[in-house]
CSV table of C-alpha atoms in Angstrom, one decimal:
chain,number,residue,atom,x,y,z
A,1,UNK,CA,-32.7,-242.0,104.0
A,2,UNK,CA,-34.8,-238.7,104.5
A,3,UNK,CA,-32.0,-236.9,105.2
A,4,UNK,CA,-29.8,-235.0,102.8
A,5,UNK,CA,-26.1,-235.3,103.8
A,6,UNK,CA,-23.4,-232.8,102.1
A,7,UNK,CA,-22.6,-235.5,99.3
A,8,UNK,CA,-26.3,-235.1,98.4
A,9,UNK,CA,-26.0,-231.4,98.3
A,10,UNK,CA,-22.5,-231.3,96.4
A,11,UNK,CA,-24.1,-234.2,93.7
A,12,UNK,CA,-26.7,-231.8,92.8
A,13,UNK,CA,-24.9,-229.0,92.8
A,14,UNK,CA,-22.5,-230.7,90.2
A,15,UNK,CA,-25.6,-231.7,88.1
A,16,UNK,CA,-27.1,-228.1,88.0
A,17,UNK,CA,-23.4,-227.2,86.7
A,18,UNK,CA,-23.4,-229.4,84.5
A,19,UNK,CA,-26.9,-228.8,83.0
A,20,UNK,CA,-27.6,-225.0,82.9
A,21,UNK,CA,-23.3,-224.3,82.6
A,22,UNK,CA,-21.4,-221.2,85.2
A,23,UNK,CA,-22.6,-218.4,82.6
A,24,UNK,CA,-26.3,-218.8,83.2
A,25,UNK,CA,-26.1,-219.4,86.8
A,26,UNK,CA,-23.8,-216.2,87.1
A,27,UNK,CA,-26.1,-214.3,85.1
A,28,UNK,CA,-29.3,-215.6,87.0
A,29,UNK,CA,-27.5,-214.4,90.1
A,30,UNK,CA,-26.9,-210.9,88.7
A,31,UNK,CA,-30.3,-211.0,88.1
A,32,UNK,CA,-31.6,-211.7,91.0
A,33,UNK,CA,-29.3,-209.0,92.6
A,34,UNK,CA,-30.2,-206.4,90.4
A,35,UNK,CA,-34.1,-207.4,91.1
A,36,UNK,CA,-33.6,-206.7,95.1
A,37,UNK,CA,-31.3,-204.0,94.8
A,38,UNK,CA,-34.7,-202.3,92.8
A,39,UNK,CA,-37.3,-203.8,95.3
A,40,UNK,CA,-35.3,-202.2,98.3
A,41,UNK,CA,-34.6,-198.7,96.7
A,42,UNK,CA,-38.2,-199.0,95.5
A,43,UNK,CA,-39.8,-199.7,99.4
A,44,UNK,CA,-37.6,-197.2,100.7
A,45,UNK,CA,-38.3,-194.7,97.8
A,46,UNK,CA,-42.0,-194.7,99.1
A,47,UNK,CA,-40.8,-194.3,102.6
A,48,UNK,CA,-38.9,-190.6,102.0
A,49,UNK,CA,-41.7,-189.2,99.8
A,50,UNK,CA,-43.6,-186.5,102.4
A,51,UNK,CA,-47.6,-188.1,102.6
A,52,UNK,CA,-48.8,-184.5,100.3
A,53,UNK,CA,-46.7,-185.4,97.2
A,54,UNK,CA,-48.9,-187.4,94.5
A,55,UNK,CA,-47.3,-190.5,92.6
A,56,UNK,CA,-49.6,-189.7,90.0
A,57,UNK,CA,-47.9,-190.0,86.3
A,58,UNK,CA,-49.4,-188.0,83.7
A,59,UNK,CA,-50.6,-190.6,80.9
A,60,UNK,CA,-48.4,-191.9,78.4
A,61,UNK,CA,-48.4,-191.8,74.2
A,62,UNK,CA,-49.5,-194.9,73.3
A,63,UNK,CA,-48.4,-196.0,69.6
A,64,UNK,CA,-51.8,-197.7,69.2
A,65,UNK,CA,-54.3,-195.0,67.8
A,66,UNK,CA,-57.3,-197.6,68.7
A,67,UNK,CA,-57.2,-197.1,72.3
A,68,UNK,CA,-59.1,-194.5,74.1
A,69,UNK,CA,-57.7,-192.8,77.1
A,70,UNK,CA,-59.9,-192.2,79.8
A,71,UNK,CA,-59.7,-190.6,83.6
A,72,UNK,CA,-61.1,-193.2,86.1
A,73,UNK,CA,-63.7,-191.5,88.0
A,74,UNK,CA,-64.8,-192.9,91.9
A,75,UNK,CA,-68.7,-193.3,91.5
A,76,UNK,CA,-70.9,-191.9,93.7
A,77,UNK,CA,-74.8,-192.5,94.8
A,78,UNK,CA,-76.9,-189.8,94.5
């Protein structure tokens, strides 16, 4: 009874075939290939970049003219 046999496993597979249909489960496999594929090259992106290069970005244009752009500062104790 606690156990799930292959039968179990094969009824459910059917239903979440049947519910969500071969496109979407294709596409949220694609997905979730493309997502790794960029998490991967993004970890070993980090690892070939020498430890004196900055990642820093230089701030982007913002279409909102209400928002004020500021460089974060460390504070210090005098």
């Amino acid at each position: 009874m606690g156990s799930m046999s292959i039968w179990h496993w094969l009824i459910v597979l059917v239903v979440v075939v049947v519910v969500f249909g071969t496109g979407k489960l294709r596409n949220a496999g694609s997905d979730l290939g493309k997502a790794v594929k960029g998490f991967k090259d993004g970890v070993k992106g980090d690892e070939d970049k020498a430890p004196g290069q900055s990642t820093a970005q230089p701030p982007q244009q913002v279409a909102d003219k209400s928002t004020i752009d500021v460089d974060a500062r460390e504070k210090t104790r005098h």
